[in-house]
Coordinates of C-alpha atoms in Angstrom, one line a residue:
X231 CA 85.9 -190.9 49.8
X232 CA 87.8 -188.8 50.3
X233 CA 91.7 -189.6 51.0
X234 CA 92.4 -188.5 54.6
X235 CA 88.9 -191.1 55.1
X236 CA 91.0 -193.7 53.8
X237 CA 93.7 -193.2 55.2
X238 CA 91.4 -193.8 58.6
X239 CA 90.1 -196.8 57.3
X240 CA 94.2 -197.5 57.0
X241 CA 95.1 -196.5 60.5
X242 CA 95.7 -200.1 61.7
X243 CA 98.1 -200.4 58.9
X244 CA 99.6 -197.4 59.8
X245 CA 99.9 -198.4 63.3
X246 CA 101.9 -201.4 62.3
X247 CA 104.0 -199.9 59.8
X248 CA 105.2 -197.5 62.3
X249 CA 105.8 -200.0 64.7
X250 CA 107.7 -202.3 62.8
X251 CA 109.6 -200.0 61.3
X252 CA 110.4 -198.3 64.9
X253 CA 111.5 -201.9 65.8
X254 CA 113.5 -202.5 62.8
X255 CA 115.3 -199.1 63.3
X256 CA 115.6 -199.9 67.1
X257 CA 117.8 -202.8 65.9
X258 CA 119.6 -201.4 63.4
X259 CA 120.9 -198.8 65.5
X260 CA 121.8 -201.1 68.1
X261 CA 124.1 -203.2 65.5
X262 CA 125.5 -199.4 64.0
X263 CA 128.7 -199.1 63.9
X264 CA 128.9 -195.3 63.0
X265 CA 127.8 -192.8 60.7
X266 CA 127.5 -195.5 57.5
X267 CA 124.8 -197.2 60.2
X268 CA 122.4 -194.1 60.8
X269 CA 122.6 -193.6 56.9
X270 CA 121.6 -196.9 56.2
X271 CA 118.6 -196.9 58.9
X272 CA 117.3 -193.2 57.1
X273 CA 118.2 -194.4 53.4
X274 CA 115.7 -197.7 54.8
X275 CA 113.3 -195.6 56.3
X276 CA 112.6 -193.0 53.4
X277 CA 112.3 -196.3 51.2
X278 CA 109.7 -198.0 53.2
X279 CA 107.9 -194.8 53.5
X280 CA 108.0 -194.2 50.4
X281 CA 106.7 -197.9 49.4
X282 CA 103.9 -197.5 52.4
X283 CA 102.7 -193.9 51.0
X284 CA 102.7 -195.1 47.4
X285 CA 100.5 -198.6 48.8
X286 CA 98.2 -196.0 50.4
X287 CA 97.9 -193.7 47.3
X288 CA 97.5 -196.9 44.9
X289 CA 94.9 -198.2 46.7
X290 CA 92.9 -195.0 47.5
X291 CA 93.2 -194.4 43.6
X292 CA 92.1 -198.5 42.8
X293 CA 89.4 -198.5 45.7
X294 CA 87.7 -194.9 45.0
X295 CA 85.9 -195.6 41.9
X296 CA 83.7 -198.3 43.5
X297 CA 82.5 -195.7 46.5
X298 CA 82.2 -192.9 44.0
X299 CA 79.4 -195.2 42.0
X300 CA 77.9 -195.8 45.7
X301 CA 77.5 -192.1 46.4
X302 CA 76.4 -191.2 42.8
X303 CA 73.4 -193.9 42.8
X304 CA 70.1 -192.8 42.7
X305 CA 67.3 -195.3 43.7
X306 CA 64.0 -194.6 42.3
X307 CA 63.1 -198.3 43.4
X308 CA 63.9 -200.6 45.8
X309 CA 64.3 -203.2 43.4
X310 CA 66.8 -201.4 41.2
X311 CA 69.7 -201.7 44.1
X312 CA 71.5 -204.8 43.0
X313 CA 71.3 -203.6 39.6
X314 CA 72.9 -200.2 40.4
X315 CA 75.4 -201.7 42.8
X316 CA 79.3 -201.5 41.1
X317 CA 81.2 -204.8 40.6
X318 CA 83.4 -205.2 43.4
X319 CA 87.2 -205.4 43.2
X320 CA 87.7 -207.8 46.0
X321 CA 86.2 -210.2 48.5
X322 CA 85.1 -207.9 51.1
X323 CA 82.9 -205.7 48.5
X324 CA 81.4 -208.9 47.3
X325 CA 80.3 -209.6 50.8
X326 CA 78.7 -206.1 51.3
X327 CA 76.9 -206.7 47.4
X328 CA 76.1 -209.9 48.4
X329 CA 74.6 -208.5 52.0
X330 CA 72.5 -205.3 50.3
X331 CA 71.1 -208.2 47.5
X332 CA 70.1 -210.4 50.3
X333 CA 68.4 -207.3 52.2
X334 CA 66.7 -205.7 48.7
X335 CA 64.9 -209.5 48.7
X336 CA 64.0 -209.3 52.0
X337 CA 62.5 -205.8 51.6
X338 CA 60.7 -206.8 48.6
X339 CA 59.4 -210.1 50.2
X340 CA 57.9 -207.8 53.3
X341 CA 56.4 -205.1 51.0
X342 CA 54.9 -207.6 49.0
X343 CA 53.4 -209.0 52.2
X344 CA 52.4 -205.6 53.5
X345 CA 50.6 -205.3 50.2
X346 CA 48.9 -208.0 50.4
X347 CA 47.8 -207.6 53.9
X348 CA 46.5 -203.9 52.4
X349 CA 44.8 -205.2 49.7
X350 CA 43.2 -207.8 52.2
X351 CA 41.9 -205.4 54.4
X352 CA 40.8 -202.7 51.8
X353 CA 38.8 -205.9 50.5
X354 CA 37.2 -206.9 53.8
X355 CA 36.3 -203.4 54.6
X356 CA 34.4 -203.3 51.3
X357 CA 32.6 -206.3 52.2
X358 CA 31.8 -205.4 55.5
X359 CA 30.2 -202.5 54.3
X360 CA 28.0 -203.7 51.3
X361 CA 27.3 -206.0 54.4
X362 CA 26.3 -203.9 57.5
X363 CA 24.1 -201.6 54.8
X364 CA 21.8 -204.6 54.4
X365 CA 20.3 -205.1 57.9
X366 CA 20.8 -201.0 57.8
X367 CA 18.2 -200.7 54.5
X368 CA 15.9 -203.6 56.2
X369 CA 15.5 -201.9 59.7
X370 CA 15.1 -198.5 57.9
X371 CA 12.2 -200.0 55.6
X372 CA 10.7 -202.3 58.7
X373 CA 10.5 -198.7 60.5
X374 CA 8.8 -197.1 57.6
X375 CA 6.1 -199.5 56.8
X376 CA 5.6 -200.5 60.6
X377 CA 2.6 -198.6 61.3
X378 CA 0.7 -201.0 58.9
X379 CA 1.9 -204.0 60.3
X380 CA 1.9 -205.6 63.9
X381 CA 4.6 -204.1 66.4
X382 CA 5.3 -206.9 67.6
X383 CA 6.3 -208.6 64.9
X384 CA 8.0 -205.5 63.2
X385 CA 9.9 -205.3 66.8
X386 CA 10.6 -208.4 66.6
X387 CA 12.2 -208.4 63.2
X388 CA 14.3 -205.4 63.6
X389 CA 15.8 -206.9 66.7
X390 CA 16.9 -209.4 64.5
X391 CA 18.5 -206.8 62.3
X392 CA 20.1 -205.1 65.1
X393 CA 21.9 -208.3 66.3
X394 CA 23.1 -208.8 62.4
X395 CA 24.7 -205.5 62.9
X396 CA 25.9 -205.8 66.2
X397 CA 27.6 -209.1 64.6
X398 CA 29.0 -207.4 61.5
X399 CA 30.1 -204.5 64.4
X400 CA 32.0 -207.5 66.2
X401 CA 33.8 -208.9 63.4
X402 CA 35.2 -206.0 62.3
X403 CA 36.4 -205.3 65.8
X404 CA 38.4 -208.3 66.4
X405 CA 39.4 -208.3 63.1
X406 CA 41.0 -204.9 63.3
X407 CA 42.7 -206.4 66.7
X408 CA 43.9 -209.7 65.6
X409 CA 47.6 -208.2 64.5
X410 CA 47.7 -206.6 68.1
X411 CA 46.5 -209.8 69.7
X412 CA 49.7 -210.3 72.1
X413 CA 48.7 -207.1 73.9
X414 CA 45.1 -207.9 74.3
X415 CA 45.1 -211.2 75.6
X416 CA 45.3 -213.4 78.7
X417 CA 45.9 -217.0 79.8
X418 CA 43.9 -218.4 82.4
X419 CA 41.8 -221.5 83.3
X420 CA 38.1 -222.0 81.5
X421 CA 35.5 -224.1 81.4
X422 CA 34.2 -224.9 78.4
X423 CA 30.5 -225.6 79.5
X424 CA 30.0 -221.6 80.6
X425 CA 31.2 -220.2 77.3
X426 CA 29.4 -223.4 75.2
X427 CA 26.1 -222.3 76.9
X428 CA 26.9 -218.0 76.6
X429 CA 27.0 -219.1 72.7
X430 CA 24.2 -220.8 72.6
X431 CA 22.0 -218.1 75.0
X432 CA 23.6 -215.2 72.4
X433 CA 21.7 -217.4 69.5
X434 CA 18.7 -218.9 71.2
X435 CA 16.2 -216.8 68.9
X436 CA 17.9 -218.7 66.3
X437 CA 18.0 -222.3 67.6
X438 CA 14.1 -221.5 68.7
X439 CA 12.7 -220.2 65.1
X440 CA 14.5 -223.2 63.1
X441 CA 13.9 -225.3 66.3
X442 CA 17.2 -226.6 66.0
X443 CA 18.1 -229.0 69.2
X444 CA 20.9 -228.7 71.3
X445 CA 22.9 -230.9 73.0
X446 CA 25.9 -231.3 74.8
X447 CA 28.0 -234.6 75.5
X448 CA 31.6 -235.8 77.3
X449 CA 32.8 -234.5 80.6
X450 CA 33.2 -231.0 82.0
X451 CA 36.4 -229.6 80.6
X452 CA 38.7 -227.0 82.1
X453 CA 41.0 -225.9 79.4
X454 CA 44.0 -222.5 79.6
X455 CA 43.0 -220.1 77.5
X456 CA 41.4 -216.6 77.1
X457 CA 37.8 -216.5 77.5
X458 CA 37.1 -213.8 75.4
X459 CA 38.8 -214.9 72.6
X460 CA 38.1 -218.4 72.8
X461 CA 34.2 -217.3 72.9
X462 CA 34.7 -215.3 70.4
X463 CA 35.9 -218.0 67.7
X464 CA 32.8 -220.7 69.5
X465 CA 30.3 -217.8 68.6
X466 CA 31.8 -218.0 65.1
X467 CA 31.3 -221.7 64.6
X468 CA 28.4 -221.8 65.9
X469 CA 26.9 -219.5 64.2
X470 CA 28.3 -220.8 60.5
X471 CA 26.3 -223.9 61.5
X472 CA 23.3 -222.1 62.4
X473 CA 23.5 -220.7 59.1
X474 CA 23.5 -224.1 57.0
X475 CA 21.8 -226.1 59.6
X476 CA 17.9 -226.4 58.3
X477 CA 15.2 -226.6 60.4
X478 CA 14.8 -229.3 63.1
X479 CA 18.1 -230.0 62.8
X480 CA 20.7 -230.9 65.4
X481 CA 24.3 -229.1 66.9
X482 CA 26.1 -231.1 69.2
X483 CA 29.0 -229.9 71.9
X484 CA 31.1 -232.8 72.8
X485 CA 34.0 -232.1 75.1
X486 CA 36.7 -234.8 74.7
X487 CA 39.8 -235.7 76.5
X488 CA 43.5 -237.7 76.2
X489 CA 46.7 -238.4 77.0
X490 CA 47.6 -235.6 74.2
X491 CA 44.7 -233.2 74.4
X492 CA 41.5 -232.2 75.0
X493 CA 39.1 -231.4 72.0
X494 CA 35.9 -229.4 72.0
X495 CA 33.7 -230.7 68.8
X496 CA 30.8 -228.7 67.3
X497 CA 29.0 -230.9 64.5
X498 CA 26.0 -230.1 63.2
X499 CA 23.2 -231.7 60.8
X500 CA 24.0 -229.5 58.0
X501 CA 24.5 -229.0 54.4
X502 CA 27.9 -230.0 55.1
X503 CA 31.0 -228.8 52.7
X504 CA 32.0 -230.1 49.4
X505 CA 35.3 -232.1 49.7
X506 CA 37.5 -230.0 47.2
X507 CA 36.8 -227.1 49.6
X508 CA 38.4 -228.3 52.9
X509 CA 41.4 -227.6 52.9
X510 CA 40.8 -223.9 51.9
X511 CA 37.5 -222.9 54.3
X512 CA 39.9 -220.6 56.9
X513 CA 41.5 -219.0 53.8
X514 CA 40.4 -215.1 54.4
X515 CA 37.9 -214.7 52.6
X516 CA 36.4 -217.9 51.2
X517 CA 33.1 -219.0 50.7
X518 CA 33.1 -222.5 48.5
X519 CA 30.6 -224.0 46.9
X520 CA 28.3 -223.6 49.9
X521 CA 28.9 -219.9 50.6
X522 CA 28.5 -219.1 47.6
X523 CA 24.4 -220.5 47.8
X524 CA 24.1 -217.9 50.9
X525 CA 24.1 -214.6 50.0
X526 CA 25.1 -213.2 53.2
X527 CA 28.4 -215.4 53.4
X528 CA 31.2 -213.1 53.9
X529 CA 33.8 -216.1 54.7
X530 CA 35.5 -214.0 57.4
X531 CA 34.4 -215.4 60.5
X532 CA 36.0 -219.4 60.1
X533 CA 39.3 -217.1 58.8
X534 CA 39.2 -215.1 62.3
X535 CA 38.3 -218.2 64.5
X536 CA 41.7 -220.0 63.0
X537 CA 43.8 -217.1 63.4
X538 CA 42.7 -216.6 67.0
X539 CA 43.3 -220.1 67.6
X540 CA 46.9 -220.3 66.4
X541 CA 47.2 -217.2 68.4
X542 CA 46.5 -219.0 70.9
X543 CA 48.5 -222.3 70.4
X544 CA 45.6 -223.8 69.9
X545 CA 44.4 -225.8 66.8
X546 CA 41.4 -225.5 64.5
X547 CA 40.3 -228.0 62.5
X548 CA 37.1 -229.6 60.2
X549 CA 35.6 -232.9 59.0
X550 CA 32.1 -232.7 56.8
X551 CA 30.2 -235.4 54.8
X552 CA 28.4 -233.6 51.7
X553 CA 24.9 -232.6 52.7
X554 CA 25.3 -234.9 56.2
X555 CA 26.9 -233.0 58.8
X556 CA 30.0 -230.9 59.4
X557 CA 32.3 -231.4 62.4
X558 CA 34.5 -228.2 63.6
X559 CA 37.2 -229.3 66.3
X560 CA 38.8 -227.2 68.8
X561 CA 42.3 -228.6 70.0
X562 CA 43.9 -227.6 73.3
X563 CA 47.0 -228.6 74.4
X564 CA 47.5 -230.7 77.9
X565 CA 50.3 -229.4 80.3
X566 CA 52.2 -231.6 82.1
X567 CA 50.6 -231.2 85.9
X568 CA 47.0 -231.9 84.1

């Protein structure tokens, strides 16, 4: 810091000094009785001016080392900032040091969060690539061996593999858009029954092949939500239920309502979830004991569904009895007029 800059910082002190000395000089002039009074005024002004200059010079050389150290700091890592800060010389500098420390800690936390998200994104991409390669390879094998098999059966299996690819592509699309969710949703009145039927129709082939019974119970409900995102959430829950429900099983869609909320319960008669895995069902990439028995489980579907529910101000909960059933519940807040 140059001396001129320091003087500019002390401009309020200088202005106050000039005003004060002007007032004092005027009073002394009005009370003066000749040349001795004027001499006293000159003497007083010289002494006070010398004192003010001395105060500025001493203050400048006292403060200069702190600012010189700041200017000479060469930071290669954000973590070094607080360690390299010079010792504060007065409370104001201590406040600045503390503020810089808080800024460094905030930056460090945000950086760690970004690194975690980057790693999670990379893990998802690697997992997604491996998963999508399986149906692509299967499709090629079907095409290569199709000439020696029944064409209708080959086409049926090929359609299954294409559906799997479509599922993975859709999952990647929604995963990439989850962070920009606030720019891509529209809250409207949506009938749960229409979304349920659309999801069942989408997976009709799996329902038929595994002879899984589809049931609906409860009243017809209208909820305030984004139909596209809620439809995807229901698809993920249904897909998960179909994956872990054996042949001749059942999937029940039950609509409920009370004074506080509306609920959609999707319950299956599948293999269930272990009690120790329930708290982590919605974690990113978590498959648990149930998922590890399925080679095709990525653990992303329920994570995405849970994140979407939070962003839409809904809640997604799960209840399960291992070996018996699993029930996912979507909770919708009720408005006062409802």
